Amino acid sequence: MRQSAPRFPDGATSRAVLIGCSDFTDIDLPAIPAVGANLAGLRSALTDQTHGILPPEHCRVLADPADHRSVGAALAQAAREAEDLLLVYYAGHGLLDEDGLLHLALSSTDPGHVGFTGVPADLVKRHLGRARARLRVLVLDCCFSGRAVAAMTESGSLLSAQLDVSGTYTLTSTTATAPSHAPPGQRHTAFTAALLDALSHPEPLTLDDIHQHVDTVLHGMGLPRPQRRSVNAAGELALVRGPVRPHAGPPTGGEGEIRFREPPSEPPTRHDTIKAVLLLTVVTAAMTLFGGGRVTLIWGAVAALVLGPVLLVNVRRRDVHYDLVVDGDGLRTEHGTRTAHVPWTDIECVGVLRRAPGTVSIANVLIVRLKADAPRPPGFHKRLNQRLPDRRYVIAGTLGTYGADPMRLRSAIERFAGGIYRTDQQLLEMDPRLR
């Protein structure tokens, strides 16, 4: 992973501005709940008491800004004060105007008039260009963010000349033409989750190392690859001095284990109630129709009231958690009183396949490749494992079952078992039969 020795910024003369928009007034801009966790996680990493690079007062967070004024004021102040490092981060919607120019959406942005209601990416870069900081870093987690990299490479551009005077680094979540990704139900967006995972690495990573890590993770998930542009050795900069643990939510557990558990289910909805009523009606009608006169409507209703709740509980099963545990012994799954375990000593490698072998709808399965002489562990999902090409493989379940974020799971596996994790692409190259 390590490409060069890291260069650590001076926290006293460095500044960071973290901007994120998760809620929008326009119905055409869907909410991105993960943005709030992005901001909290990144601020936590940068200002970590042990390994962070910034004092908390030098890291400003703008959550859901509604107008240009607050954004401009924060950027201008940071540009005036920063002498060593100026870091600007944005997470939210990236929108293109009629000329294909990238704009960063605010909470009040109108997609129909993005040029007047969004923040032009060029305006943000202009603030970077005017800053006196020796190092400037721009990180964009939004759709079409790669256009910010492309714009900097235009020959003869005054802005490009300004930015190239000092060390600059631009890191974007995707290409100039592709959307960014916020997986439903995950705490962070895909790009920022990989970024935070890199910041929790046992050794401090340079920006080039971070880009390599994020690229490996996103490419392994089949997502667009992040883009970068580095000038004057800015890629040697490190954003933390050691491993930090930003707000990660799940997994949970003590130091001896990391436990992934599905998020709590929502209470029954009106749709659930309708299904229950229909179920009771069908059971009542069936018993009345086929009772042959011996079962009256009253007895049918009584039987439905007894059987209905039982069937409904079997359908929803809200009170039993599915857990995935990663510890020093190996991988373990728990569901009620049922457990399944495979020790690290029996595992050759482990990874996440985007699709279960031979299926199109079962996504993100945790797959284990056993050593040649290892016994096949009992207790894992029979239906999924029947699709595997041979008995050297075990599917431990889908990540959604355990509420597991792929990046945090990879980090947990590497913590306890070293470099045995394999990406989707690596697994398929190892054995094409897994398709």
Short mmCIF file of N, CA, C and O in Angstrom, two decimals, residues 273-390:
data_model
loop_
_atom_site.label_atom_id
_atom_site.label_comp_id
_atom_site.label_asym_id
_atom_site.label_seq_id
_atom_site.Cartn_x
_atom_site.Cartn_y
_atom_site.Cartn_z
N THR A 273 -50.58 -4.03 8.05
CA THR A 273 -51.92 -4.24 8.62
C THR A 273 -52.87 -4.76 7.56
O THR A 273 -53.67 -5.67 7.79
N ILE A 274 -52.80 -4.19 6.36
CA ILE A 274 -53.67 -4.65 5.27
C ILE A 274 -53.37 -6.10 4.94
O ILE A 274 -54.29 -6.91 4.72
N LYS A 275 -52.08 -6.46 4.91
CA LYS A 275 -51.73 -7.85 4.62
C LYS A 275 -52.28 -8.79 5.69
O LYS A 275 -52.75 -9.89 5.39
N ALA A 276 -52.22 -8.35 6.96
CA ALA A 276 -52.73 -9.18 8.04
C ALA A 276 -54.23 -9.38 7.91
O ALA A 276 -54.76 -10.49 8.09
N VAL A 277 -54.96 -8.30 7.58
CA VAL A 277 -56.41 -8.39 7.41
C VAL A 277 -56.76 -9.32 6.26
O VAL A 277 -57.67 -10.16 6.36
N LEU A 278 -56.03 -9.18 5.14
CA LEU A 278 -56.28 -10.06 4.00
C LEU A 278 -56.00 -11.51 4.36
O LEU A 278 -56.72 -12.42 3.95
N LEU A 279 -54.93 -11.72 5.12
CA LEU A 279 -54.60 -13.08 5.53
C LEU A 279 -55.72 -13.69 6.36
O LEU A 279 -56.14 -14.84 6.13
N LEU A 280 -56.23 -12.92 7.31
CA LEU A 280 -57.32 -13.41 8.15
C LEU A 280 -58.57 -13.68 7.31
O LEU A 280 -59.28 -14.66 7.52
N THR A 281 -58.84 -12.82 6.35
CA THR A 281 -60.02 -12.98 5.50
C THR A 281 -59.92 -14.25 4.67
O THR A 281 -60.89 -15.02 4.54
N VAL A 282 -58.73 -14.49 4.08
CA VAL A 282 -58.55 -15.68 3.25
C VAL A 282 -58.72 -16.95 4.08
O VAL A 282 -59.39 -17.91 3.67
N VAL A 283 -58.10 -16.97 5.28
CA VAL A 283 -58.21 -18.15 6.13
C VAL A 283 -59.67 -18.39 6.53
O VAL A 283 -60.17 -19.52 6.49
N THR A 284 -60.38 -17.31 6.89
CA THR A 284 -61.79 -17.44 7.28
C THR A 284 -62.62 -17.96 6.12
O THR A 284 -63.44 -18.88 6.27
N ALA A 285 -62.43 -17.38 4.93
CA ALA A 285 -63.22 -17.79 3.76
C ALA A 285 -62.93 -19.23 3.39
O ALA A 285 -63.84 -20.00 3.05
N ALA A 286 -61.66 -19.63 3.48
CA ALA A 286 -61.31 -21.00 3.11
C ALA A 286 -61.94 -22.01 4.05
O ALA A 286 -62.49 -23.03 3.61
N MET A 287 -61.90 -21.73 5.33
CA MET A 287 -62.47 -22.67 6.28
C MET A 287 -63.98 -22.73 6.16
O MET A 287 -64.60 -23.78 6.34
N THR A 288 -64.61 -21.61 5.86
CA THR A 288 -66.07 -21.59 5.69
C THR A 288 -66.48 -22.31 4.42
O THR A 288 -67.45 -23.07 4.39
N LEU A 289 -65.70 -22.08 3.31
CA LEU A 289 -66.04 -22.65 2.02
C LEU A 289 -65.88 -24.16 2.00
O LEU A 289 -66.73 -24.89 1.47
N PHE A 290 -64.77 -24.63 2.59
CA PHE A 290 -64.49 -26.06 2.51
C PHE A 290 -64.92 -26.82 3.75
O PHE A 290 -64.61 -28.00 3.91
N GLY A 291 -65.60 -26.16 4.65
CA GLY A 291 -66.05 -26.85 5.86
C GLY A 291 -67.21 -27.78 5.64
O GLY A 291 -67.54 -28.59 6.51
N GLY A 292 -67.86 -27.68 4.48
CA GLY A 292 -68.96 -28.59 4.18
C GLY A 292 -70.11 -28.47 5.16
O GLY A 292 -70.78 -29.46 5.45
N GLY A 293 -70.34 -27.27 5.69
CA GLY A 293 -71.43 -27.08 6.61
C GLY A 293 -71.10 -27.42 8.03
O GLY A 293 -71.85 -27.10 8.95
N ARG A 294 -70.00 -28.12 8.24
CA ARG A 294 -69.64 -28.52 9.59
C ARG A 294 -68.86 -27.44 10.32
O ARG A 294 -68.65 -27.48 11.51
N VAL A 295 -68.31 -26.51 9.56
CA VAL A 295 -67.59 -25.39 10.17
C VAL A 295 -68.34 -24.12 9.82
O VAL A 295 -68.45 -23.77 8.65
N THR A 296 -68.86 -23.46 10.79
CA THR A 296 -69.63 -22.24 10.55
C THR A 296 -68.70 -21.06 10.37
O THR A 296 -67.48 -21.13 10.59
N LEU A 297 -69.28 -19.94 9.97
CA LEU A 297 -68.51 -18.70 9.79
C LEU A 297 -67.86 -18.27 11.10
O LEU A 297 -66.74 -17.78 11.14
N ILE A 298 -68.59 -18.50 12.22
CA ILE A 298 -68.04 -18.10 13.53
C ILE A 298 -66.80 -18.91 13.85
O ILE A 298 -65.76 -18.37 14.25
N TRP A 299 -66.90 -20.25 13.65
CA TRP A 299 -65.73 -21.08 13.93
C TRP A 299 -64.58 -20.77 12.97
O TRP A 299 -63.41 -20.84 13.35
N GLY A 300 -64.89 -20.42 11.74
CA GLY A 300 -63.84 -20.02 10.79
C GLY A 300 -63.13 -18.77 11.25
O GLY A 300 -61.90 -18.65 11.17
N ALA A 301 -63.92 -17.83 11.77
CA ALA A 301 -63.31 -16.59 12.25
C ALA A 301 -62.43 -16.84 13.46
O ALA A 301 -61.34 -16.27 13.60
N VAL A 302 -62.94 -17.73 14.37
CA VAL A 302 -62.14 -18.05 15.56
C VAL A 302 -60.81 -18.69 15.16
O VAL A 302 -59.74 -18.34 15.67
N ALA A 303 -60.87 -19.63 14.22
CA ALA A 303 -59.65 -20.30 13.78
C ALA A 303 -58.70 -19.31 13.11
O ALA A 303 -57.47 -19.37 13.30
N ALA A 304 -59.26 -18.37 12.33
CA ALA A 304 -58.41 -17.38 11.66
C ALA A 304 -57.73 -16.48 12.67
O ALA A 304 -56.55 -16.13 12.53
N LEU A 305 -58.47 -16.11 13.73
CA LEU A 305 -57.87 -15.25 14.75
C LEU A 305 -56.76 -15.96 15.50
O LEU A 305 -55.83 -15.33 16.01
N VAL A 306 -56.85 -17.28 15.59
CA VAL A 306 -55.79 -18.04 16.26
C VAL A 306 -54.60 -18.24 15.33
O VAL A 306 -53.44 -18.07 15.73
N LEU A 307 -54.88 -18.60 14.06
CA LEU A 307 -53.79 -18.91 13.13
C LEU A 307 -53.16 -17.67 12.53
O LEU A 307 -51.97 -17.65 12.23
N GLY A 308 -53.95 -16.61 12.35
CA GLY A 308 -53.45 -15.41 11.69
C GLY A 308 -52.23 -14.81 12.35
O GLY A 308 -51.20 -14.60 11.69
N PRO A 309 -52.28 -14.52 13.66
CA PRO A 309 -51.09 -13.95 14.31
C PRO A 309 -49.87 -14.84 14.21
O PRO A 309 -48.75 -14.36 14.10
N VAL A 310 -50.09 -16.16 14.28
CA VAL A 310 -48.95 -17.08 14.17
C VAL A 310 -48.29 -16.95 12.80
O VAL A 310 -47.07 -16.85 12.67
N LEU A 311 -49.14 -16.93 11.76
CA LEU A 311 -48.60 -16.78 10.40
C LEU A 311 -47.93 -15.44 10.21
O LEU A 311 -46.89 -15.33 9.56
N LEU A 312 -48.51 -14.38 10.78
CA LEU A 312 -47.95 -13.05 10.63
C LEU A 312 -46.59 -12.95 11.29
O LEU A 312 -45.66 -12.35 10.74
N VAL A 313 -46.44 -13.56 12.47
CA VAL A 313 -45.15 -13.54 13.15
C VAL A 313 -44.11 -14.28 12.32
O VAL A 313 -42.96 -13.85 12.21
N ASN A 314 -44.51 -15.39 11.70
CA ASN A 314 -43.56 -16.12 10.87
C ASN A 314 -43.14 -15.32 9.65
O ASN A 314 -42.03 -15.49 9.15
N VAL A 315 -44.03 -14.45 9.17
CA VAL A 315 -43.70 -13.63 8.00
C VAL A 315 -42.73 -12.54 8.38
O VAL A 315 -41.75 -12.28 7.70
N ARG A 316 -42.93 -11.87 9.53
CA ARG A 316 -42.16 -10.67 9.84
C ARG A 316 -40.97 -10.90 10.76
O ARG A 316 -39.96 -10.24 10.64
N ARG A 317 -41.08 -11.81 11.73
CA ARG A 317 -39.96 -12.19 12.59
C ARG A 317 -39.08 -11.00 12.96
O ARG A 317 -37.91 -10.93 12.60
N ARG A 318 -39.63 -10.05 13.70
CA ARG A 318 -38.90 -8.84 14.02
C ARG A 318 -38.05 -8.95 15.28
O ARG A 318 -37.25 -8.08 15.57
N ASP A 319 -38.26 -10.01 16.03
CA ASP A 319 -37.63 -10.06 17.33
C ASP A 319 -36.36 -10.89 17.36
O ASP A 319 -35.71 -10.99 18.40
N VAL A 320 -35.94 -11.48 16.23
CA VAL A 320 -34.75 -12.31 16.19
C VAL A 320 -33.72 -11.64 15.28
O VAL A 320 -33.98 -11.41 14.11
N HIS A 321 -32.55 -11.35 15.82
CA HIS A 321 -31.52 -10.67 15.06
C HIS A 321 -30.64 -11.67 14.32
O HIS A 321 -30.45 -12.81 14.75
N TYR A 322 -30.08 -11.20 13.21
CA TYR A 322 -29.04 -11.93 12.49
C TYR A 322 -27.72 -11.21 12.76
O TYR A 322 -27.59 -10.02 12.48
N ASP A 323 -26.75 -11.93 13.31
CA ASP A 323 -25.47 -11.34 13.66
C ASP A 323 -24.35 -11.99 12.86
O ASP A 323 -24.36 -13.20 12.62
N LEU A 324 -23.38 -11.17 12.46
CA LEU A 324 -22.14 -11.66 11.89
C LEU A 324 -21.01 -11.18 12.80
O LEU A 324 -20.88 -9.98 13.04
N VAL A 325 -20.21 -12.12 13.31
CA VAL A 325 -19.17 -11.80 14.28
C VAL A 325 -17.81 -12.11 13.66
O VAL A 325 -17.58 -13.21 13.16
N VAL A 326 -16.92 -11.12 13.72
CA VAL A 326 -15.54 -11.29 13.27
C VAL A 326 -14.65 -11.13 14.51
O VAL A 326 -14.70 -10.10 15.18
N ASP A 327 -13.86 -12.16 14.81
CA ASP A 327 -12.99 -12.08 15.98
C ASP A 327 -11.69 -12.83 15.71
O ASP A 327 -11.40 -13.21 14.57
N GLY A 328 -10.90 -13.02 16.76
CA GLY A 328 -9.60 -13.66 16.59
C GLY A 328 -9.67 -15.11 16.19
O GLY A 328 -8.68 -15.67 15.69
N ASP A 329 -10.82 -15.76 16.39
CA ASP A 329 -10.97 -17.18 16.04
C ASP A 329 -11.42 -17.40 14.60
O ASP A 329 -11.10 -18.43 14.00
N GLY A 330 -12.23 -16.48 14.08
CA GLY A 330 -12.74 -16.66 12.73
C GLY A 330 -14.01 -15.89 12.50
O GLY A 330 -14.27 -14.85 13.13
N LEU A 331 -14.84 -16.41 11.58
CA LEU A 331 -16.13 -15.82 11.26
C LEU A 331 -17.24 -16.65 11.90
O LEU A 331 -17.20 -17.89 11.83
N ARG A 332 -18.23 -15.97 12.46
CA ARG A 332 -19.34 -16.69 13.09
C ARG A 332 -20.64 -15.98 12.76
O ARG A 332 -20.71 -14.76 12.78
N THR A 333 -21.68 -16.74 12.44
CA THR A 333 -23.01 -16.18 12.24
C THR A 333 -23.91 -16.68 13.36
O THR A 333 -23.78 -17.82 13.83
N GLU A 334 -24.83 -15.82 13.78
CA GLU A 334 -25.76 -16.16 14.86
C GLU A 334 -27.17 -15.74 14.46
O GLU A 334 -27.38 -14.64 13.96
N HIS A 335 -28.11 -16.64 14.68
CA HIS A 335 -29.52 -16.33 14.44
C HIS A 335 -30.33 -17.06 15.51
O HIS A 335 -30.54 -18.27 15.44
N GLY A 336 -30.75 -16.31 16.52
CA GLY A 336 -31.42 -16.95 17.64
C GLY A 336 -30.46 -17.88 18.35
O GLY A 336 -29.37 -17.49 18.77
N THR A 337 -30.84 -19.14 18.43
CA THR A 337 -29.98 -20.13 19.08
C THR A 337 -29.09 -20.86 18.08
O THR A 337 -28.28 -21.70 18.48
N ARG A 338 -29.23 -20.54 16.79
CA ARG A 338 -28.44 -21.23 15.76
C ARG A 338 -27.16 -20.45 15.48
O ARG A 338 -27.19 -19.23 15.29
N THR A 339 -26.04 -21.13 15.42
CA THR A 339 -24.76 -20.51 15.10
C THR A 339 -24.03 -21.36 14.07
O THR A 339 -24.26 -22.56 13.94
N ALA A 340 -23.14 -20.71 13.32
CA ALA A 340 -22.26 -21.40 12.39
C ALA A 340 -20.90 -20.70 12.47
O ALA A 340 -20.83 -19.47 12.58
N HIS A 341 -19.83 -21.47 12.41
CA HIS A 341 -18.50 -20.90 12.63
C HIS A 341 -17.49 -21.54 11.69
O HIS A 341 -17.53 -22.75 11.43
N VAL A 342 -16.57 -20.72 11.17
CA VAL A 342 -15.45 -21.23 10.40
C VAL A 342 -14.19 -20.52 10.90
O VAL A 342 -14.12 -19.29 10.92
N PRO A 343 -13.18 -21.27 11.37
CA PRO A 343 -11.97 -20.65 11.92
C PRO A 343 -11.04 -20.12 10.84
O PRO A 343 -11.04 -20.61 9.70
N TRP A 344 -10.22 -19.11 11.22
CA TRP A 344 -9.27 -18.54 10.26
C TRP A 344 -8.30 -19.61 9.76
O TRP A 344 -7.85 -19.54 8.61
N THR A 345 -7.96 -20.56 10.60
CA THR A 345 -6.99 -21.58 10.21
C THR A 345 -7.49 -22.45 9.05
O THR A 345 -6.69 -23.11 8.39
N ASP A 346 -8.81 -22.46 8.82
CA ASP A 346 -9.38 -23.24 7.73
C ASP A 346 -9.64 -22.39 6.48
O ASP A 346 -10.09 -22.93 5.46
N ILE A 347 -9.41 -21.08 6.55
CA ILE A 347 -9.79 -20.17 5.46
C ILE A 347 -8.59 -19.81 4.61
O ILE A 347 -7.56 -19.37 5.12
N GLU A 348 -8.73 -19.97 3.31
CA GLU A 348 -7.71 -19.52 2.36
C GLU A 348 -7.89 -18.05 2.04
O GLU A 348 -6.94 -17.27 2.02
N CYS A 349 -9.13 -17.64 1.77
CA CYS A 349 -9.42 -16.24 1.52
C CYS A 349 -10.92 -16.02 1.71
O CYS A 349 -11.71 -16.97 1.75
N VAL A 350 -11.29 -14.75 1.83
CA VAL A 350 -12.70 -14.40 2.04
C VAL A 350 -12.96 -13.07 1.34
O VAL A 350 -12.08 -12.23 1.21
N GLY A 351 -14.19 -12.90 0.84
CA GLY A 351 -14.53 -11.67 0.14
C GLY A 351 -16.03 -11.56 -0.05
O GLY A 351 -16.81 -12.37 0.47
N VAL A 352 -16.44 -10.55 -0.80
CA VAL A 352 -17.86 -10.29 -1.05
C VAL A 352 -18.10 -10.32 -2.55
O VAL A 352 -17.49 -9.56 -3.31
N LEU A 353 -18.97 -11.22 -2.98
CA LEU A 353 -19.39 -11.28 -4.38
C LEU A 353 -20.59 -10.37 -4.59
O LEU A 353 -21.52 -10.36 -3.76
N ARG A 354 -20.59 -9.62 -5.66
CA ARG A 354 -21.73 -8.74 -5.95
C ARG A 354 -23.01 -9.53 -6.18
O ARG A 354 -24.10 -9.06 -5.87
N ARG A 355 -22.91 -10.74 -6.70
CA ARG A 355 -24.07 -11.59 -6.93
C ARG A 355 -23.74 -13.01 -6.52
O ARG A 355 -22.63 -13.50 -6.79
N ALA A 356 -24.69 -13.68 -5.90
CA ALA A 356 -24.50 -15.09 -5.57
C ALA A 356 -24.37 -15.89 -6.86
O ALA A 356 -25.03 -15.59 -7.86
N PRO A 357 -23.52 -16.92 -6.88
CA PRO A 357 -23.34 -17.72 -8.10
C PRO A 357 -24.65 -18.24 -8.65
O PRO A 357 -25.48 -18.78 -7.90
N GLY A 358 -24.85 -18.03 -9.94
CA GLY A 358 -26.04 -18.55 -10.61
C GLY A 358 -27.32 -17.79 -10.34
O GLY A 358 -28.40 -18.30 -10.65
N THR A 359 -27.25 -16.60 -9.75
CA THR A 359 -28.45 -15.81 -9.46
C THR A 359 -28.29 -14.42 -10.04
O THR A 359 -27.20 -13.98 -10.41
N VAL A 360 -29.40 -13.69 -10.10
CA VAL A 360 -29.37 -12.30 -10.55
C VAL A 360 -29.93 -11.36 -9.49
O VAL A 360 -29.82 -10.15 -9.59
N SER A 361 -30.57 -11.91 -8.46
CA SER A 361 -31.25 -11.07 -7.47
C SER A 361 -30.64 -11.13 -6.08
O SER A 361 -30.96 -10.29 -5.24
N ILE A 362 -29.79 -12.11 -5.79
CA ILE A 362 -29.20 -12.23 -4.45
C ILE A 362 -27.86 -11.51 -4.48
O ILE A 362 -26.89 -11.98 -5.08
N ALA A 363 -27.80 -10.34 -3.83
CA ALA A 363 -26.65 -9.44 -3.97
C ALA A 363 -25.78 -9.43 -2.73
O ALA A 363 -26.24 -9.69 -1.61
N ASN A 364 -24.50 -9.10 -2.93
CA ASN A 364 -23.54 -8.87 -1.86
C ASN A 364 -23.49 -10.03 -0.86
O ASN A 364 -23.91 -9.92 0.29
N VAL A 365 -22.97 -11.17 -1.33
CA VAL A 365 -22.88 -12.34 -0.47
C VAL A 365 -21.45 -12.48 0.05
O VAL A 365 -20.47 -12.25 -0.67
N LEU A 366 -21.34 -12.81 1.32
CA LEU A 366 -20.04 -13.04 1.95
C LEU A 366 -19.63 -14.48 1.67
O LEU A 366 -20.31 -15.42 2.08
N ILE A 367 -18.53 -14.65 0.95
CA ILE A 367 -18.11 -15.98 0.52
C ILE A 367 -16.74 -16.31 1.09
O ILE A 367 -15.86 -15.45 1.16
N VAL A 368 -16.58 -17.56 1.53
CA VAL A 368 -15.35 -18.03 2.14
C VAL A 368 -14.79 -19.17 1.30
O VAL A 368 -15.50 -20.11 0.96
N ARG A 369 -13.52 -19.07 0.96
CA ARG A 369 -12.84 -20.17 0.25
C ARG A 369 -11.98 -20.91 1.28
O ARG A 369 -11.09 -20.33 1.91
N LEU A 370 -12.27 -22.19 1.46
CA LEU A 370 -11.57 -23.00 2.45
C LEU A 370 -10.26 -23.53 1.90
O LEU A 370 -10.07 -23.67 0.68
N LYS A 371 -9.34 -23.84 2.80
CA LYS A 371 -8.12 -24.51 2.40
C LYS A 371 -8.44 -25.92 1.92
O LYS A 371 -9.48 -26.49 2.27
N ALA A 372 -7.55 -26.48 1.12
CA ALA A 372 -7.84 -27.75 0.45
C ALA A 372 -8.15 -28.87 1.44
O ALA A 372 -8.98 -29.74 1.16
N ASP A 373 -7.48 -28.86 2.59
CA ASP A 373 -7.66 -29.97 3.54
C ASP A 373 -8.62 -29.62 4.67
O ASP A 373 -8.74 -30.38 5.64
N ALA A 374 -9.32 -28.47 4.57
CA ALA A 374 -10.20 -28.05 5.66
C ALA A 374 -11.56 -28.72 5.55
O ALA A 374 -12.10 -28.89 4.45
N PRO A 375 -12.15 -29.11 6.68
CA PRO A 375 -13.51 -29.69 6.65
C PRO A 375 -14.53 -28.62 6.35
O PRO A 375 -14.34 -27.43 6.68
N ARG A 376 -15.62 -29.01 5.76
CA ARG A 376 -16.69 -28.05 5.46
C ARG A 376 -17.50 -27.78 6.72
O ARG A 376 -18.05 -28.71 7.32
N PRO A 377 -17.57 -26.51 7.16
CA PRO A 377 -18.28 -26.20 8.40
C PRO A 377 -19.79 -26.31 8.23
O PRO A 377 -20.34 -25.89 7.20
N PRO A 378 -20.50 -26.88 9.20
CA PRO A 378 -21.95 -27.00 9.11
C PRO A 378 -22.63 -25.72 9.57
O PRO A 378 -22.02 -24.83 10.16
N GLY A 379 -23.92 -25.62 9.26
CA GLY A 379 -24.75 -24.57 9.82
C GLY A 379 -24.97 -23.36 8.95
O GLY A 379 -25.79 -22.50 9.29
N PHE A 380 -24.28 -23.25 7.81
CA PHE A 380 -24.48 -22.10 6.95
C PHE A 380 -25.66 -22.33 5.99
O PHE A 380 -26.13 -23.45 5.83
N HIS A 381 -26.08 -21.26 5.34
CA HIS A 381 -27.30 -21.24 4.53
C HIS A 381 -27.28 -22.33 3.45
O HIS A 381 -26.48 -22.27 2.51
N LYS A 382 -28.16 -23.33 3.57
CA LYS A 382 -28.13 -24.47 2.66
C LYS A 382 -28.49 -24.07 1.24
O LYS A 382 -27.84 -24.47 0.28
N ARG A 383 -29.55 -23.27 1.08
CA ARG A 383 -30.02 -22.95 -0.28
C ARG A 383 -28.96 -22.18 -1.06
O ARG A 383 -28.70 -22.48 -2.22
N LEU A 384 -28.32 -21.20 -0.43
CA LEU A 384 -27.29 -20.45 -1.12
C LEU A 384 -26.07 -21.32 -1.42
O LEU A 384 -25.50 -21.26 -2.51
N ASN A 385 -25.69 -22.16 -0.47
CA ASN A 385 -24.48 -22.95 -0.65
C ASN A 385 -24.64 -24.06 -1.67
O ASN A 385 -23.65 -24.56 -2.19
N GLN A 386 -25.88 -24.44 -1.99
CA GLN A 386 -26.10 -25.44 -3.02
C GLN A 386 -25.71 -24.93 -4.41
O GLN A 386 -25.50 -25.71 -5.33
N ARG A 387 -25.58 -23.61 -4.56
CA ARG A 387 -25.24 -23.02 -5.85
C ARG A 387 -23.73 -22.92 -6.08
O ARG A 387 -23.29 -22.50 -7.14
N LEU A 388 -22.94 -23.27 -5.10
CA LEU A 388 -21.50 -23.12 -5.20
C LEU A 388 -20.89 -24.21 -6.07
O LEU A 388 -21.40 -25.33 -6.13
N PRO A 389 -19.75 -23.91 -6.74
CA PRO A 389 -19.17 -24.89 -7.68
C PRO A 389 -18.58 -26.11 -7.01
O PRO A 389 -18.54 -27.17 -7.62
N ASP A 390 -18.07 -25.99 -5.78
CA ASP A 390 -17.56 -27.17 -5.08
C ASP A 390 -17.59 -26.91 -3.58
O ASP A 390 -17.96 -25.83 -3.12
#
